[in-house]
XYZ file of C-alpha atoms in Angstrom:
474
model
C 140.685 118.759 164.525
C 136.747 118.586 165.528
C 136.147 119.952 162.112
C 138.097 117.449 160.400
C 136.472 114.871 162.019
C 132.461 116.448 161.056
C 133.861 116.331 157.355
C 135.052 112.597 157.504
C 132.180 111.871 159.169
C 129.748 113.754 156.564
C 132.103 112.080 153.715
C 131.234 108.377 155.083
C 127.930 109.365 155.245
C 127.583 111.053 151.998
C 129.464 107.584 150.831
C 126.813 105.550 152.867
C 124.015 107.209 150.498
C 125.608 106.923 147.421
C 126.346 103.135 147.663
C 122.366 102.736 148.771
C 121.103 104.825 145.531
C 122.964 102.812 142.968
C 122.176 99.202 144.464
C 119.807 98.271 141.865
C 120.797 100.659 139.453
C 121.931 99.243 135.842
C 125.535 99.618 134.598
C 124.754 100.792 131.629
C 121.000 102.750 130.241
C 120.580 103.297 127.311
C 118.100 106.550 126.293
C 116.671 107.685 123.256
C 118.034 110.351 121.135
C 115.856 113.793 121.638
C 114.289 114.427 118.015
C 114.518 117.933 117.958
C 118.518 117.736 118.703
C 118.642 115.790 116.292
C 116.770 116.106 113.445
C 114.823 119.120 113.829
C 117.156 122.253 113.979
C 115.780 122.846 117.663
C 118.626 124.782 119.789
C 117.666 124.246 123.750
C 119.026 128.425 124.139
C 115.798 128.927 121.861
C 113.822 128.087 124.856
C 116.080 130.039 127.568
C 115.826 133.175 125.140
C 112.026 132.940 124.673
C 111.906 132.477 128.676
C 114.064 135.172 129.620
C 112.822 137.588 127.415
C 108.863 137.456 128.626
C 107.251 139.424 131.809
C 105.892 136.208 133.924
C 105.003 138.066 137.225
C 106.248 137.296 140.736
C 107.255 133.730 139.898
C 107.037 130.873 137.398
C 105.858 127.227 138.369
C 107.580 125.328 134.643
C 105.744 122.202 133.556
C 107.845 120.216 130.910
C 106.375 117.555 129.196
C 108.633 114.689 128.456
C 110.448 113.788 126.977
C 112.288 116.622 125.078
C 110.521 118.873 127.433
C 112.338 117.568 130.243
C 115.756 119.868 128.757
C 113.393 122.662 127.271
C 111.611 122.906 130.752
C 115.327 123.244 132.729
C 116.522 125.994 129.869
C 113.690 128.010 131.100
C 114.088 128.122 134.684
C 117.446 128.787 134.366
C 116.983 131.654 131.939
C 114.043 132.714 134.328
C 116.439 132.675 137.387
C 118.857 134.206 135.797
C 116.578 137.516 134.900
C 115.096 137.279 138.536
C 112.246 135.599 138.290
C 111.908 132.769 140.667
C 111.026 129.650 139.087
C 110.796 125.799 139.694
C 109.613 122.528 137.422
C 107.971 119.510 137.417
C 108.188 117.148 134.026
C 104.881 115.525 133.122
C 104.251 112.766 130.024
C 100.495 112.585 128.860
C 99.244 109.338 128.213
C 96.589 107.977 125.177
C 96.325 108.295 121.651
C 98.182 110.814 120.031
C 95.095 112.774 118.974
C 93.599 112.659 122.271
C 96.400 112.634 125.233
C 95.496 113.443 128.818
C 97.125 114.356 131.851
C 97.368 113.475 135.468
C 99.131 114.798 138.288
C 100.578 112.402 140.666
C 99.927 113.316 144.442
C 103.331 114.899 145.007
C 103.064 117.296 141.501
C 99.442 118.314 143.016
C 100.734 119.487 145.979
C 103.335 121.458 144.126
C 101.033 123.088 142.321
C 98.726 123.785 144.814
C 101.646 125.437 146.995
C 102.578 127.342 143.554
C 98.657 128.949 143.149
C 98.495 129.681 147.039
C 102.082 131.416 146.114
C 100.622 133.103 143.138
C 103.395 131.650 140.569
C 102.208 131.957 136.588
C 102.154 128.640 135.323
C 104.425 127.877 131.400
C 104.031 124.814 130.209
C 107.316 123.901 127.917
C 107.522 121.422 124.631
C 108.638 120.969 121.136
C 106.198 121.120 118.720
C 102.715 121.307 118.681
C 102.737 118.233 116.934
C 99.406 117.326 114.271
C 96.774 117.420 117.298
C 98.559 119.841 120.256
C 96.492 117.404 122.573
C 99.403 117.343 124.775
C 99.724 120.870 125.525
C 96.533 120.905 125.754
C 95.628 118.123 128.181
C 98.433 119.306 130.385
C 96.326 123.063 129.918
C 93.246 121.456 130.678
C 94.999 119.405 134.051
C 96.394 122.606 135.635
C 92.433 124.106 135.423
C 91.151 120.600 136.585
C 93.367 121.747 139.377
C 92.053 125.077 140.065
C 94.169 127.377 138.300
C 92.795 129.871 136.170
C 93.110 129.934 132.263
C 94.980 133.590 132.584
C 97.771 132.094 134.551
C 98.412 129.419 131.954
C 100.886 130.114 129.370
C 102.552 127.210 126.434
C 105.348 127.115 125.004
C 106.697 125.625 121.879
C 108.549 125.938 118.596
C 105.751 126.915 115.803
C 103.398 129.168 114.837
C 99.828 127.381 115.486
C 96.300 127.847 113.893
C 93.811 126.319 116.382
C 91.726 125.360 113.710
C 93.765 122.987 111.957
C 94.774 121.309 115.257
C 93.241 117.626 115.261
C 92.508 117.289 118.498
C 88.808 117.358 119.621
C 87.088 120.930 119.673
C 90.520 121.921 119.314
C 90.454 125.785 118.155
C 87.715 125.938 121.026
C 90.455 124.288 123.896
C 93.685 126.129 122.197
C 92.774 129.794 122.511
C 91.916 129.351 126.425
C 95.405 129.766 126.868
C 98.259 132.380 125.686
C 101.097 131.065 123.404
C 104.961 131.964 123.250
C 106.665 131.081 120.317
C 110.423 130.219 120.874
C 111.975 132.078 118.035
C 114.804 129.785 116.484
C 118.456 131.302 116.149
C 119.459 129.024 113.298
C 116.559 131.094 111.303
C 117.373 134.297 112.452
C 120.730 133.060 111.269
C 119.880 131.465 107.975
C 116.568 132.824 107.424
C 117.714 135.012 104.587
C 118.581 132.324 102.374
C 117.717 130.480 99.448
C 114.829 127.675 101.977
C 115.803 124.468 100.459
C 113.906 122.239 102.791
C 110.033 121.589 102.810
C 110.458 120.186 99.054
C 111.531 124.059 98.236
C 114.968 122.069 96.796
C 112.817 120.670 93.790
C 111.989 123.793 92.415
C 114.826 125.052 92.920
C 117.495 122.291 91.764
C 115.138 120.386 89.189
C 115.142 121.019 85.881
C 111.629 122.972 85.075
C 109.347 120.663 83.861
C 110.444 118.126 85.049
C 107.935 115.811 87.615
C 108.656 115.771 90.949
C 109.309 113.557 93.396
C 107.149 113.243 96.527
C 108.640 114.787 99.865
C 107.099 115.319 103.490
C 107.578 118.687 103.963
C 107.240 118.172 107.801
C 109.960 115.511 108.026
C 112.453 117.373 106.053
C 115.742 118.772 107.777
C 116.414 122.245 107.562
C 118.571 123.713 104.597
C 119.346 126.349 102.784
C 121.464 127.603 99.702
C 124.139 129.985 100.521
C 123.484 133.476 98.797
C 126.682 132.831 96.578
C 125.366 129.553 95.550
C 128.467 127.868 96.319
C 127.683 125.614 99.527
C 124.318 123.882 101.271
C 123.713 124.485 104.757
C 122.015 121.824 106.177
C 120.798 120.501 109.689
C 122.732 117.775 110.775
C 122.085 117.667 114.309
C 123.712 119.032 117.367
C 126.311 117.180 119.345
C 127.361 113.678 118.763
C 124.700 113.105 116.622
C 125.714 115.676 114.154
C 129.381 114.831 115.035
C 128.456 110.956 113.455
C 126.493 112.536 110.546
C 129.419 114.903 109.410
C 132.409 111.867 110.041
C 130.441 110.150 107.434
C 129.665 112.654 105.024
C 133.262 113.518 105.387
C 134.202 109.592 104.676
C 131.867 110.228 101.625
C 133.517 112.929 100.556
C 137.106 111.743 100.535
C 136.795 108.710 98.824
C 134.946 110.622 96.027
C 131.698 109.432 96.780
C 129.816 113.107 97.608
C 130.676 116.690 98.081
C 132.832 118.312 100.404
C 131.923 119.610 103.800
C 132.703 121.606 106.447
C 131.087 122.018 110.261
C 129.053 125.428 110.203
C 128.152 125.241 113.909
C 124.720 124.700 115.769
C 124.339 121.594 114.097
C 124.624 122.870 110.609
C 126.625 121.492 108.117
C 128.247 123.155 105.027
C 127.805 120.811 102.238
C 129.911 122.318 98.676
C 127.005 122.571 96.227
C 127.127 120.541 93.011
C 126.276 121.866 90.009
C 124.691 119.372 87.438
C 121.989 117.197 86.585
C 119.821 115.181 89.272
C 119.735 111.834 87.680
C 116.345 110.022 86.698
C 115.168 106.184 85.711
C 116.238 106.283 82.423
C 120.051 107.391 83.508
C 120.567 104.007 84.726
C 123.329 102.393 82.153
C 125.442 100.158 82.841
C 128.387 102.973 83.956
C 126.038 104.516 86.385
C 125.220 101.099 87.563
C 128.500 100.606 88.133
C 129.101 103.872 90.094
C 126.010 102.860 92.422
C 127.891 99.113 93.184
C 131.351 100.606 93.546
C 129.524 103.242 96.274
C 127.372 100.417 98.188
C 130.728 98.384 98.218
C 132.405 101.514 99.657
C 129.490 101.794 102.168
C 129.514 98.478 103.123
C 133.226 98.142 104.111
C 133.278 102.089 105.672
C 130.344 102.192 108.084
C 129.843 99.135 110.262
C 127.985 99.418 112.989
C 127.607 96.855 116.184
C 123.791 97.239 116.318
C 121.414 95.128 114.092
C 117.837 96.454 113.762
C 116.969 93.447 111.942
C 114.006 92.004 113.885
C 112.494 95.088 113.748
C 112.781 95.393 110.350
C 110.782 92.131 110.347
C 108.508 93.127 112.129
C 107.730 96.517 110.337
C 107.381 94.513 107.348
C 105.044 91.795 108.588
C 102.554 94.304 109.872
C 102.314 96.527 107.184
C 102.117 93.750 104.221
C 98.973 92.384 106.921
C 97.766 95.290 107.379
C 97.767 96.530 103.811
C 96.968 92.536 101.942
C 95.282 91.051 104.461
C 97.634 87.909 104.516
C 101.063 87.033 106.316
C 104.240 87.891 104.225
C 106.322 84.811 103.459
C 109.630 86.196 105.276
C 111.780 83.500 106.757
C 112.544 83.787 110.550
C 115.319 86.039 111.091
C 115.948 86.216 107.164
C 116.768 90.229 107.700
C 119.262 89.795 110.364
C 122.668 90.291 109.604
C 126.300 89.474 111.090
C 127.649 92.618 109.439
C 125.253 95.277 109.990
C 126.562 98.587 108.463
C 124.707 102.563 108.811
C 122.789 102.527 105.027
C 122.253 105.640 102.940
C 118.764 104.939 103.218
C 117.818 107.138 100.003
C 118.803 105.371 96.643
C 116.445 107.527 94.621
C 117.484 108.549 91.268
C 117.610 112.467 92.347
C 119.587 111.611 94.828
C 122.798 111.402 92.211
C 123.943 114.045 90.674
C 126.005 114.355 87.542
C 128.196 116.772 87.660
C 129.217 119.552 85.107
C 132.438 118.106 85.165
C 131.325 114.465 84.124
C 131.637 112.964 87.778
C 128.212 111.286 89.791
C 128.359 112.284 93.213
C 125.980 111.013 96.011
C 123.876 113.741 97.869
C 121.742 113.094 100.975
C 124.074 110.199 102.030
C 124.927 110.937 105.923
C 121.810 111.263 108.130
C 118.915 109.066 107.161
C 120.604 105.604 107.895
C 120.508 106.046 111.449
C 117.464 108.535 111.802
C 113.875 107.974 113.665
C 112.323 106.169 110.697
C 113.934 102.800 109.011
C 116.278 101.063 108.098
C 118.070 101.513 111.491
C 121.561 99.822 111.403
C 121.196 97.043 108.729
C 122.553 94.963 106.170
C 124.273 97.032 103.295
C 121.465 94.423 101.324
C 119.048 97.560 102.212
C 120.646 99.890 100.063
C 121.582 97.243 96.759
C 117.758 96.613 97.155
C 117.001 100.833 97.455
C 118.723 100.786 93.936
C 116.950 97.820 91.846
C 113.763 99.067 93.525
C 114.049 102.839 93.067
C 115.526 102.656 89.857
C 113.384 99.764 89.002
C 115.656 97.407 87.852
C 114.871 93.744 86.377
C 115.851 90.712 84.348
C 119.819 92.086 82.743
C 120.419 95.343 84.960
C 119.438 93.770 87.853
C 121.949 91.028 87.427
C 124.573 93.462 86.192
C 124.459 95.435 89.413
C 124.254 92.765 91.881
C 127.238 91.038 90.295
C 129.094 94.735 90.183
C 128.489 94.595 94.074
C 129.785 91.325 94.487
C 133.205 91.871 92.589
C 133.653 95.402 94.233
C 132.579 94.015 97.586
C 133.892 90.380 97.718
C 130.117 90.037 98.942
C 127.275 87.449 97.165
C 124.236 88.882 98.408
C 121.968 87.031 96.338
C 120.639 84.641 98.824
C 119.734 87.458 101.336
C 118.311 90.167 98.618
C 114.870 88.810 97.785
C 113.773 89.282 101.648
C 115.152 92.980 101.574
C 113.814 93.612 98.364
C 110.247 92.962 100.035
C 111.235 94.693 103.403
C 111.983 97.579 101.347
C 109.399 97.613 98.810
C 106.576 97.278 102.539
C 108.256 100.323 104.385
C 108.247 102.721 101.524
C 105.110 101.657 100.159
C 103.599 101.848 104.342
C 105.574 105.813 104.541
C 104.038 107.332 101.573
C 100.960 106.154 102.794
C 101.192 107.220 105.662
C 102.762 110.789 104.517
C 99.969 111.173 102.001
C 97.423 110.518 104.809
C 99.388 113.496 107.151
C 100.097 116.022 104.559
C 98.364 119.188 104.129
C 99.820 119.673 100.810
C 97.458 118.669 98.480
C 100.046 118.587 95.640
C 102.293 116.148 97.959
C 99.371 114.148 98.860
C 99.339 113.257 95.130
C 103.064 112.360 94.294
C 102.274 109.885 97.649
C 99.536 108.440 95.948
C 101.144 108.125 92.738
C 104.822 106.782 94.987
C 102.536 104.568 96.880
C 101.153 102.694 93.760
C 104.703 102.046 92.968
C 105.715 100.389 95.302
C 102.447 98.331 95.586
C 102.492 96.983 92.161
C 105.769 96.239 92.595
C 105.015 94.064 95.564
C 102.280 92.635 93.935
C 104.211 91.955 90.635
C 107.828 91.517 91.344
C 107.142 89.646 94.336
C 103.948 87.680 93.062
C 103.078 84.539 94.936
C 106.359 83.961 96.650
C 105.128 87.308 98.987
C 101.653 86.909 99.138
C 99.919 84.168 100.417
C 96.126 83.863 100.119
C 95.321 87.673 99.657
């Protein structure tokens, strides 16, 4: 009976604490997706593998640098623990500008550490990436010396193969090689590795017709895929958990109202999307059938995937500060004018190449699932995005233009006329803003090109289509 009594008593206690740690706390938080989950073909057991698998001495002090760090830095204790190795973590987010981060250690973290060097603990600091710079491995490096631990202790951790020298971080080559690197291996290339590569703009030469010119593509920003050996089926990142769970439900949706290929879940995030032979379409494929097709599929779109979210102010604001920053003058967008009561998840990629016409006659959609809700825009939106993707992608005017927007309307029950100029211009800003901002990261010199070339497009077409009624005084 005494003991009963100690456990009721611990219970109310244990009760007592847990009704103190959530006063204050919100009902509901709301986190941001981790990019390499999602987007980037990054499997956390990559990181437990790589752990495990490495001779780190007596014990392992684990430094994760948030925020996708804070999962990669737990897979390696817990692969280190499991092997034998005794191991602990902190999580640490440098601060600055991307090319130049820095690090420091709040009073309790320096105390760990310095209990972890008396204890003679290696040191692995655990991220995605390096990223353009590696200034945030590095700063973190640079912290645990500023700290008194020796370069030879000091070990990173990441997901690429890295030259120093092309780093763009400050004396970076010089800072870089102070420490040792571990490469987490990835299992979805050991399992797909031996495939047709598809992604990194590979797909062009591949799929396109030779000869033919080529669209720009980011190589960095592309999602993993690959062509089966049989040629009947693309395997293609998706993303792991829900997020790949709300990519495939829609390329399924796609798919069964005869919209886009078939596909089937592959596993760690990878898709199996049927492969359809045919011809990637181009500008001058846009008669009025095809226009048709595209109005039928945005009507489909904009019925099949609503959303509750509405990214529209910050849509707005995208598009204010990059017309500013790239005419000098304020775009003439109404207040609100990119708002929307019925936001919906866009395609997001209303290029010409992104239709194919089939051997058998048919025009299915390719690329249609993941890019609406991705980390670049549109974000959840007004189907309006994607009606304006088509008249500017396929550079439509004056008879087409009309024809398709009316298509959309009697398909749709929709009049979007009202609404389309301001999305027209929101559209025409972000893509001329990304392949300026891709041609300026690139270290494709071909690529950089096809940006330049994209990012004249879309400029004149600001500057032309949009004339006075967009720019003001510049």
């Amino acid at each position: 009976m005494a003991l009963i009594g100690q456990l009721e008593e611990a219970r109310a206690d244990l009760s007592d604490l847990l009704r103190k740690v959530a006063i204050g706390l919100p009902e509901l938080v709301r986190v941001s997706r981790f990019e390499g989950f999602a987007y980037y073909a990054l499997h956390p057991m990559d990181f437990a593998a790589a752990a495990g698998a490495e001779s780190h001495g007596s014990s392992v002090a684990v430094i994760g640098i948030r925020s996708i760090g804070t999962v990669l830095s737990a897979m390696a204790v817990a692969a280190l623990r499991k092997h034998g190795t005794p191991a602990t973590r902190i999580t640490v987010r440098p601060a600055g500008h991307p090319y130049d981060r820095s690090t420091q250690f709040t009073e309790s973290q320096a105390d760990w550490l310095k209990q972890k060097k008396q204890h003679g603990s290696s040191f692995l600091v655990v991220d995605e990436g390096p990223g353009l710079s590696g200034s945030s491995f590095v700063s973190v490096a640079e912290a645990l010396v500023r700290s008194g631990i020796d370069c030879d202790r000091i070990m990173l951790m990441g997901t690429r193969e890295v030259d120093p020298g092309r780093l763009c971080t400050t004396n970076a080559a010089r800072r870089w090689k102070q420490f040792r690197w571990l490469k987490a291996s990835s299992r979805i290339w050991q399992q797909y590795g031996g495939m047709t590569v598809l992604h990194g703009g590979a797909w062009r030469e591949t799929l396109l017709a030779p000869g033919s010119e080529w669209p720009p593509c980011w190589p960095e920003m592309e999602r993993v895929k690959f062509l089966a050996p049989d040629g009947g089926c693309v395997f293609k990142f998706d993303g792991l958990g829900d997020s790949g769970e709300r990519v495939r439900e829609r390329s399924n949706a796609i798919w069964k109202s005869g919209f886009g290929p078939k596909t089937e879940h592959a596993g760690n995030g990878m898709t199996a999307y049927e492969f359809v032979p045919g011809t990637p379409l181009d500008r001058p494929y846009a008669s009025a059938e095809m226009l048709d097709r595209i109005a039928e599929y945005c009507a489909f779109r904009a019925s099949a995937f609503r959303t509750d979210d509405d990214s529209g102010d910050l849509l707005e604001q995208m598009a204010n500060f990059n017309f500013l920053q790239e005419f000098g003058a304020e775009a003439n967008l109404p207040v609100a004018s990119l708002r929307t009561a019925t936001p919906i998840i866009a395609d997001g990629r209303m290029q010409p190449h992104e239709w194919i016409q089939g051997s058998d006659g048919r025009v299915l959609k390719v690329d249609a699932s993941s890019h609406g809700d991705d980390h670049f825009f549109p974000g959840p939106t007004d189907i309006a995005w994607d009606l304006a993707g088509t008249i500017v992608e396929w550079d439509l005017s004056g008879d087409a233009e009309t024809h398709f927007v009316e298509k959309y309307r009697e398909r749709a029950g929709d009049g979007p006329n009202a609404r389309l100029p301001q999305f027209v211009l929101a559209y025409s800003v972000f893509r001329m803003a990304y392949c300026k901002m891709a041609s300026a990261a690139t270290q494709h010199r071909a690529e950089k090109a096809r940006f330049d070339r994209a990012y004249r497009f879309y400029r004149n077409r600001i500057e032309t289509s949009c004339g006075a009624a967009a720019i003001s005084g510049s």
